[in-house]
Coordinates of C-alpha atoms in Angstrom, one line a residue:
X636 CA 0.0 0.0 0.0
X637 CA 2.9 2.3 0.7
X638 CA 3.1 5.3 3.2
X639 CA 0.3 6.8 3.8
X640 CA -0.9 10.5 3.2
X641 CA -2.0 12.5 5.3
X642 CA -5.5 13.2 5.7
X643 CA -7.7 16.2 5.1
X644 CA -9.4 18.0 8.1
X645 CA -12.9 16.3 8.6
X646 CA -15.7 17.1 11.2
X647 CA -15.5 14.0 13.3
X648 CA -12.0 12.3 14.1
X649 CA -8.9 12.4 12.0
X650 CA -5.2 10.8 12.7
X651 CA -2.3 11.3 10.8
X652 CA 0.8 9.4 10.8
X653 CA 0.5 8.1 14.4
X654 CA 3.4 6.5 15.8
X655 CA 2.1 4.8 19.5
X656 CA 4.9 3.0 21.6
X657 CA 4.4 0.7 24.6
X658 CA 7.9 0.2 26.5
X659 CA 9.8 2.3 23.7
X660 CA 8.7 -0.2 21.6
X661 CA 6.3 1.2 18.7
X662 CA 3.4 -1.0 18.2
X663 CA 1.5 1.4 16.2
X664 CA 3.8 2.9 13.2
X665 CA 2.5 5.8 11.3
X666 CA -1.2 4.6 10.5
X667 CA -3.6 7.6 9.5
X668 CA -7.3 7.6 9.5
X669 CA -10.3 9.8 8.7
X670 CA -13.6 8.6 10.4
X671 CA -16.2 11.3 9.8
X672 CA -19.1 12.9 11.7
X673 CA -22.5 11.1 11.2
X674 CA -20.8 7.9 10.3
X675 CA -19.8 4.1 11.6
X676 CA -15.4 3.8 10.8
X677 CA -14.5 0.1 11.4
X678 CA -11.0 -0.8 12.5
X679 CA -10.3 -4.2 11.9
X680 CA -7.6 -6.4 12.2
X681 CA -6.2 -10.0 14.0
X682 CA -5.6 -10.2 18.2
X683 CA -2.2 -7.9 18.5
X684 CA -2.1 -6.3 15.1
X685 CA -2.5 -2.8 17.6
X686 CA -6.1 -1.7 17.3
X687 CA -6.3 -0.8 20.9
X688 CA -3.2 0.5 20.9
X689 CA -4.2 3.0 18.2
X690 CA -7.4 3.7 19.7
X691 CA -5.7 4.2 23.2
X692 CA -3.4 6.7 21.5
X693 CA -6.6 8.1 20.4
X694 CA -7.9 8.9 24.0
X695 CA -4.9 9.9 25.2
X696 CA -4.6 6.1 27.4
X697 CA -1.3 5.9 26.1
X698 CA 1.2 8.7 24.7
X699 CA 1.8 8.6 21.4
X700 CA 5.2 9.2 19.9
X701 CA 4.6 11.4 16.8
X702 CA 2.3 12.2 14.6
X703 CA -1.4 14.4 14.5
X704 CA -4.4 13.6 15.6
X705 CA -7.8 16.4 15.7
X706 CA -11.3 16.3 16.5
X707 CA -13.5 18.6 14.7
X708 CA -10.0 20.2 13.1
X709 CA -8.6 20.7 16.5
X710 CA -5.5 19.5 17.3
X711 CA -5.8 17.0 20.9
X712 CA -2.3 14.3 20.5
X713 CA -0.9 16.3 23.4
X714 CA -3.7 17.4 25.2
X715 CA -4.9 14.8 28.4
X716 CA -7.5 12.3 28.3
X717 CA -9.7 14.8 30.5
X718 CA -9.1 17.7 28.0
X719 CA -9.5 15.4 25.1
X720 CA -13.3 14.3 26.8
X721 CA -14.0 18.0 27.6
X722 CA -13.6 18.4 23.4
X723 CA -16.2 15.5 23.0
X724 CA -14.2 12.4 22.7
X725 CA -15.7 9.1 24.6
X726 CA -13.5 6.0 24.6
X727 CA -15.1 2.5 25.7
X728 CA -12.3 -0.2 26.8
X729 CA -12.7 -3.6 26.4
X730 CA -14.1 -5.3 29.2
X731 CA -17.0 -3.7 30.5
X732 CA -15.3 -1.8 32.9
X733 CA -18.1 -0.7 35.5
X734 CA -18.1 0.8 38.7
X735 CA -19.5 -2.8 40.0
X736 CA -19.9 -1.6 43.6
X737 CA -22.1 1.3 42.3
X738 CA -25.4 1.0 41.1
X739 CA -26.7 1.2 37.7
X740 CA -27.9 5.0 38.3
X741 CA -24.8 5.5 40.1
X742 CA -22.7 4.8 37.4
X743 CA -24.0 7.2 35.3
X744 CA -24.2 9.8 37.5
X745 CA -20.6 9.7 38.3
X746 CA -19.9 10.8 34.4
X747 CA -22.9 12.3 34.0
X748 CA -21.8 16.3 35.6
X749 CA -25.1 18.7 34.7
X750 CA -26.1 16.3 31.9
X751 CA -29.5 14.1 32.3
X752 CA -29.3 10.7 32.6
X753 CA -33.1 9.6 31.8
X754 CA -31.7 9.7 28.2
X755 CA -29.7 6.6 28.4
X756 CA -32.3 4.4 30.2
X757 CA -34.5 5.6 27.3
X758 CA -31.9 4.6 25.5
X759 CA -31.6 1.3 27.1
X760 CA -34.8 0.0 29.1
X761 CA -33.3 -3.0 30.0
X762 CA -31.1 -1.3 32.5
X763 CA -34.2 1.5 33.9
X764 CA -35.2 -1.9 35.3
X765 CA -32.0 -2.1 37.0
X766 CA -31.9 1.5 38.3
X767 CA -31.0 0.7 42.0
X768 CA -28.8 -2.4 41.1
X769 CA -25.4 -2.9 41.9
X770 CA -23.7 -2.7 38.6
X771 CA -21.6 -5.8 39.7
X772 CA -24.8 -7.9 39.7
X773 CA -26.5 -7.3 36.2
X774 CA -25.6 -9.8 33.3
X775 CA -22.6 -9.3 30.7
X776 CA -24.7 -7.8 28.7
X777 CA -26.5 -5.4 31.1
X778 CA -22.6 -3.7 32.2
X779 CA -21.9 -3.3 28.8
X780 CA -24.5 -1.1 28.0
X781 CA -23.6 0.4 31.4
X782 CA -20.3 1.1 29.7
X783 CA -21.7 2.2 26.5
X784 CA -24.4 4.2 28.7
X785 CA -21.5 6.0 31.0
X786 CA -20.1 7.3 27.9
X787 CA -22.9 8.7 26.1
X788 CA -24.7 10.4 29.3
X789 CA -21.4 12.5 28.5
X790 CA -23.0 13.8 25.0
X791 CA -19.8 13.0 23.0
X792 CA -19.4 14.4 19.5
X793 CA -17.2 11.0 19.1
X794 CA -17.1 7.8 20.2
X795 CA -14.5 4.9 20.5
X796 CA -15.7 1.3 20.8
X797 CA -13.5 -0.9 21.4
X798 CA -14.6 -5.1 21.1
X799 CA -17.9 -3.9 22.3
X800 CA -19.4 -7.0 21.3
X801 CA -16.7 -9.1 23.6
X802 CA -18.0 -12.0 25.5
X803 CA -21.7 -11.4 25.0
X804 CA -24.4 -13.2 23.2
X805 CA -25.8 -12.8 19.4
X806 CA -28.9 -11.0 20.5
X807 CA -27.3 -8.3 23.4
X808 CA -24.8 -7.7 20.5
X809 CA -27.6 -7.1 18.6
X810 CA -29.4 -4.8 20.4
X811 CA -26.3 -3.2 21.6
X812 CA -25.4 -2.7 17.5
X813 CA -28.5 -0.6 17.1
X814 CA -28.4 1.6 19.7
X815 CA -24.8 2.4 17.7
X816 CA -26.2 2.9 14.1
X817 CA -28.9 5.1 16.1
X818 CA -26.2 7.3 17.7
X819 CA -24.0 7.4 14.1
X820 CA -27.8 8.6 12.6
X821 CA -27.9 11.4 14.9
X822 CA -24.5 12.5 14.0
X823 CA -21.8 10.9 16.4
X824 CA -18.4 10.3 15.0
X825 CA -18.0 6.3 16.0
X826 CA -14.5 4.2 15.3
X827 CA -15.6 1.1 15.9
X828 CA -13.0 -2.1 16.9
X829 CA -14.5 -4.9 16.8
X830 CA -13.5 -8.8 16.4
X831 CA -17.1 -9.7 14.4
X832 CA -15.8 -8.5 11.0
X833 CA -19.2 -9.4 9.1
X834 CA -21.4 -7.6 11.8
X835 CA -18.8 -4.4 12.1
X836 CA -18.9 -4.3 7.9
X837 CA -22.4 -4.1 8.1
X838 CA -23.0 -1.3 9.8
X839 CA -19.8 0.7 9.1
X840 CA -19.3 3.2 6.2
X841 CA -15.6 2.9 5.8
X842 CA -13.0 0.3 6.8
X843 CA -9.4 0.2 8.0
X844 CA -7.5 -3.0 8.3
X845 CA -4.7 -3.1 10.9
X846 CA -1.5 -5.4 10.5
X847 CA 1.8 -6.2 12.8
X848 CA 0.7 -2.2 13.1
X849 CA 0.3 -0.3 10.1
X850 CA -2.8 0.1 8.1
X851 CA -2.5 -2.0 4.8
X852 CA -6.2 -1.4 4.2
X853 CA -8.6 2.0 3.5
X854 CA -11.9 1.4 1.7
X855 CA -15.7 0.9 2.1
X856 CA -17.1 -1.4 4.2
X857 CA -18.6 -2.7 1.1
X858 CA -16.0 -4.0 -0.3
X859 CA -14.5 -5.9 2.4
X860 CA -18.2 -7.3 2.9
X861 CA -17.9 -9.1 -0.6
X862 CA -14.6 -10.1 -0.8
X863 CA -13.7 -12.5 2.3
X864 CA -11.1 -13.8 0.7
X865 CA -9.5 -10.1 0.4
X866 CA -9.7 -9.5 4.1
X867 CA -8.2 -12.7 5.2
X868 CA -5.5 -11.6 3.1
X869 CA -5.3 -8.4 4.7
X870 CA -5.6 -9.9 7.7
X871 CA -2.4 -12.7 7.2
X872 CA -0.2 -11.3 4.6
X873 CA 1.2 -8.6 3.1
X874 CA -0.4 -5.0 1.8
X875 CA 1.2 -5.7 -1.5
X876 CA -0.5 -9.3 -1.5
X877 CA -3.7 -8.4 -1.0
X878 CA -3.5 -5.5 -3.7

């Protein structure tokens, strides 16, 4: 594929040429992405090819070496996670990390400052069941859409998703799935990881493959949809392979 350019401003989320080390040791090496305002970007890639890596760079989780990244046209790679959430940007870890000795309410409340929170248990009426539940009691599914819920009762211009379909059943995945496209429809930025390719393709615009960490794939969800055989090549061999 070669080195990437760098990409034009966008409303929504742009990253140029970001390098992100863990232990001096780059795991992430110059990968640039543009995932636009209203719109579902899928990051795909195999266990370890850096996807949270990039998107912890993204959230400021992890430093990154070099390179750009903006929101909205404004530069953030050296700003702090805090700064980068007052600016709009939401990031949801793997593993459905809760407050689990808070309750449901509690949770949201905590990230919630002036905001409402009645909108996410409209948003999810599962959990307006669960109001007054310890958060370390409700099903898999249930804390992740405590996690998804904590992050949206923040009113993010964008969101980053990372496996948010990890561990759970078909249908919470689903229903959890929805409640994405919904939030894309109303004109979220959302970069979604996510180890279902098939289900991330089809709800995503545009795609990114990750490998050994560098991007060897930009294109439309589309395309990686009706080629399978192109994105396990993406996924096991080289950028000039799968060309």
């Amino acid at each position: 594929m070669g080195a990437q350019p760098p990409p034009a401003p966008v409303s929504g989320l742009s990253v140029s040429r970001l390098t992100v080390e863990r232990d001096h040791l780059p795991i992430v090496r110059e990968a640039s992405l543009v995932a636009p305002a209203g719109e579902i970007t899928v990051l795909l890639g195999v266990n370890g090819a850096g996807k949270t890596t990039l998107i912890e760079g993204i959230s400021g989780a992890t430093p990154v070496a070099s390179g750009e990244i903006t929101l909205d046209g404004r530069r953030i790679e050296r700003k702090r996670p805090t700064a980068r959430a007052k600016l709009g940007l939401a990031h949801v870890e793997q593993g459905r990390s809760v407050f689990r000795d808070l309750t449901t309410e509690q949770n949201f409340l905590v990230a919630a400052g002036d905001n409402d929170v009645e909108s996410v248990f409209e948003l999810f009426p599962e959990l307006a069941r669960r109001r007054n539940s310890r958060a370390g009691l409700l099903s898999g599914g249930e804390q992740q859409m405590v996690a998804l819920g904590r992050a949206l009762v923040r009113r993010p211009s964008i969101l980053l998703l990372d496996e948010l379909s990890l561990g759970l059943a078909p249908v919470v995945v689903e229903r959890l799935f929805a409640a994405v496209r919904d939030l894309a429809d109303s004109g979220v930025c959302v970069l979604l990881v996510e180890q279902f390719a098939d289900l991330a393709l089809s709800v995503g615009g545009r795609a990114y493959v990750l490998r050994t960490g560098r991007m060897v794939f930009e294109g439309e969800c589309a395309e990686l949809a009706a080629s399978p055989g192109l994105l396990q090549r993406l996924y096991l061999g080289s950028a000039e392979e799968a060309a």
